[in-house]
């Protein structure tokens, strides 16, 4: 398949090393056909990315710097992501039919920040807590599912049965979360260890999928599993240490691979009959070394890549791809922005956020009062 190149727009990443991304020739057409844009995070480079389409049909990429950016959830209007010690909520500021000067039809503005401390937040999903919608996230440092607290760093909601204490020790490397409606349904962990950093000794085949409701192990023998997701009645996940994308039968724990992923796979989202999968370069000499993925890549005479795969769920074929050629070596999560051509976000490191002042609709009578002007606000 031929490829085309696209430089990163609105970015601090220069072009001195050439285009930051290359992509399959049909990538932009695929986005157009599904009326979707993509969001992805990289904690290695501390960035939130958006990949969408320009008005002329070309690819447009946009980035914002967010330190240790990992977990990601969006419905196209609200976006939650994690940073080194906070959860951030961004809200789309554009009305239907509105666009920014650069042509984006989603403009995500920071609306709320929650300080959690450095809990190594992984997957984020929107659920229901005490009858109210709230983000539910994987608190990897403390081996639990949690939500934010108005008085503390976080509020724990659940932890695996094999974890004996709620302590700030990454024992099992709890990482992935699959929701069923508004409730947490399944989680993944790299191991069943109950001691500090014990999961690292179980990377090759100690990974597990856990049923949150029962607390039972639904599947075992996995290698560093990530990103469990329910889609079209099947439970999908990334068996990252083996480079496999497939589905699990929770009745008997059987994992059935659909395709091979040429990189350490993390981040999974769906558009119709397609899966969008994030790929990272293995961190040799660290947590990613000594995995079956190495042998699989060698057996296919393939080098690992960092980027995205678009996989047809019916055939297992990787029909489209995006690849980072430099600077970005690891991704964590990927999400689909439905009914979106292109998205951008207001950052924290320039004065745009100072000028982003919006008044909520109100019924305060202003007759007889001097109207408040934004330039009067200091």
PDB file of C-alpha atoms in Angstrom, residues 177-181 185-186 209 227-238 245-252 254-258 268-270 272-275 311-316:
ATOM      1  CA  UNK A 177     -11.186  -0.820  32.054  1.00  0.00           C
ATOM      2  CA  UNK A 178     -14.181  -1.972  30.014  1.00  0.00           C
ATOM      3  CA  UNK A 179     -17.582  -0.479  30.761  1.00  0.00           C
ATOM      4  CA  UNK A 180     -20.995  -2.051  30.288  1.00  0.00           C
ATOM      5  CA  UNK A 181     -23.273   0.946  30.106  1.00  0.00           C
ATOM      6  CA  UNK A 185     -17.494  -4.554  33.892  1.00  0.00           C
ATOM      7  CA  UNK A 186     -13.967  -5.841  33.208  1.00  0.00           C
ATOM      8  CA  UNK A 209      -8.843 -10.254  32.854  1.00  0.00           C
ATOM      9  CA  UNK A 227      -7.526  -1.858  26.825  1.00  0.00           C
ATOM     10  CA  UNK A 228     -10.452  -4.252  27.332  1.00  0.00           C
ATOM     11  CA  UNK A 229     -13.540  -3.009  25.491  1.00  0.00           C
ATOM     12  CA  UNK A 230     -17.069  -4.277  24.858  1.00  0.00           C
ATOM     13  CA  UNK A 231     -18.197  -3.843  21.249  1.00  0.00           C
ATOM     14  CA  UNK A 232     -21.009  -5.494  19.312  1.00  0.00           C
ATOM     15  CA  UNK A 233     -21.557  -8.121  21.985  1.00  0.00           C
ATOM     16  CA  UNK A 234     -17.916  -9.215  22.191  1.00  0.00           C
ATOM     17  CA  UNK A 235     -15.210  -8.511  24.752  1.00  0.00           C
ATOM     18  CA  UNK A 236     -12.062  -7.337  22.986  1.00  0.00           C
ATOM     19  CA  UNK A 237      -8.595  -6.648  24.391  1.00  0.00           C
ATOM     20  CA  UNK A 238      -4.961  -6.186  23.452  1.00  0.00           C
ATOM     21  CA  UNK A 245      -5.563  -8.133  19.187  1.00  0.00           C
ATOM     22  CA  UNK A 246      -8.504 -10.418  19.788  1.00  0.00           C
ATOM     23  CA  UNK A 247     -11.571 -11.249  21.835  1.00  0.00           C
ATOM     24  CA  UNK A 248     -12.214 -13.222  25.009  1.00  0.00           C
ATOM     25  CA  UNK A 249     -15.028 -15.629  25.776  1.00  0.00           C
ATOM     26  CA  UNK A 250     -15.659 -14.804  29.451  1.00  0.00           C
ATOM     27  CA  UNK A 251     -17.503 -18.113  29.924  1.00  0.00           C
ATOM     28  CA  UNK A 252     -14.368 -20.230  29.522  1.00  0.00           C
ATOM     29  CA  UNK A 254     -10.521 -18.441  25.853  1.00  0.00           C
ATOM     30  CA  UNK A 255      -8.638 -15.677  24.072  1.00  0.00           C
ATOM     31  CA  UNK A 256      -8.960 -15.765  20.271  1.00  0.00           C
ATOM     32  CA  UNK A 257      -6.457 -13.558  18.394  1.00  0.00           C
ATOM     33  CA  UNK A 258      -7.766 -11.714  15.341  1.00  0.00           C
ATOM     34  CA  UNK A 268      -8.392   0.654  21.581  1.00  0.00           C
ATOM     35  CA  UNK A 269     -11.541   2.215  20.178  1.00  0.00           C
ATOM     36  CA  UNK A 270     -14.140   1.239  17.582  1.00  0.00           C
ATOM     37  CA  UNK A 272     -18.560   0.329  13.218  1.00  0.00           C
ATOM     38  CA  UNK A 273     -16.775  -2.779  11.940  1.00  0.00           C
ATOM     39  CA  UNK A 274     -13.315  -1.275  12.536  1.00  0.00           C
ATOM     40  CA  UNK A 275     -10.952  -1.217  15.497  1.00  0.00           C
ATOM     41  CA  UNK A 311      -8.314  -3.186  11.608  1.00  0.00           C
ATOM     42  CA  UNK A 312     -11.359  -4.663   9.883  1.00  0.00           C
ATOM     43  CA  UNK A 313     -13.138  -6.793  12.506  1.00  0.00           C
ATOM     44  CA  UNK A 314     -14.596  -9.094   9.844  1.00  0.00           C
ATOM     45  CA  UNK A 315     -11.326  -9.978   8.155  1.00  0.00           C
ATOM     46  CA  UNK A 316      -8.564  -9.095  10.640  1.00  0.00           C
TER      47      UNK A 316
END
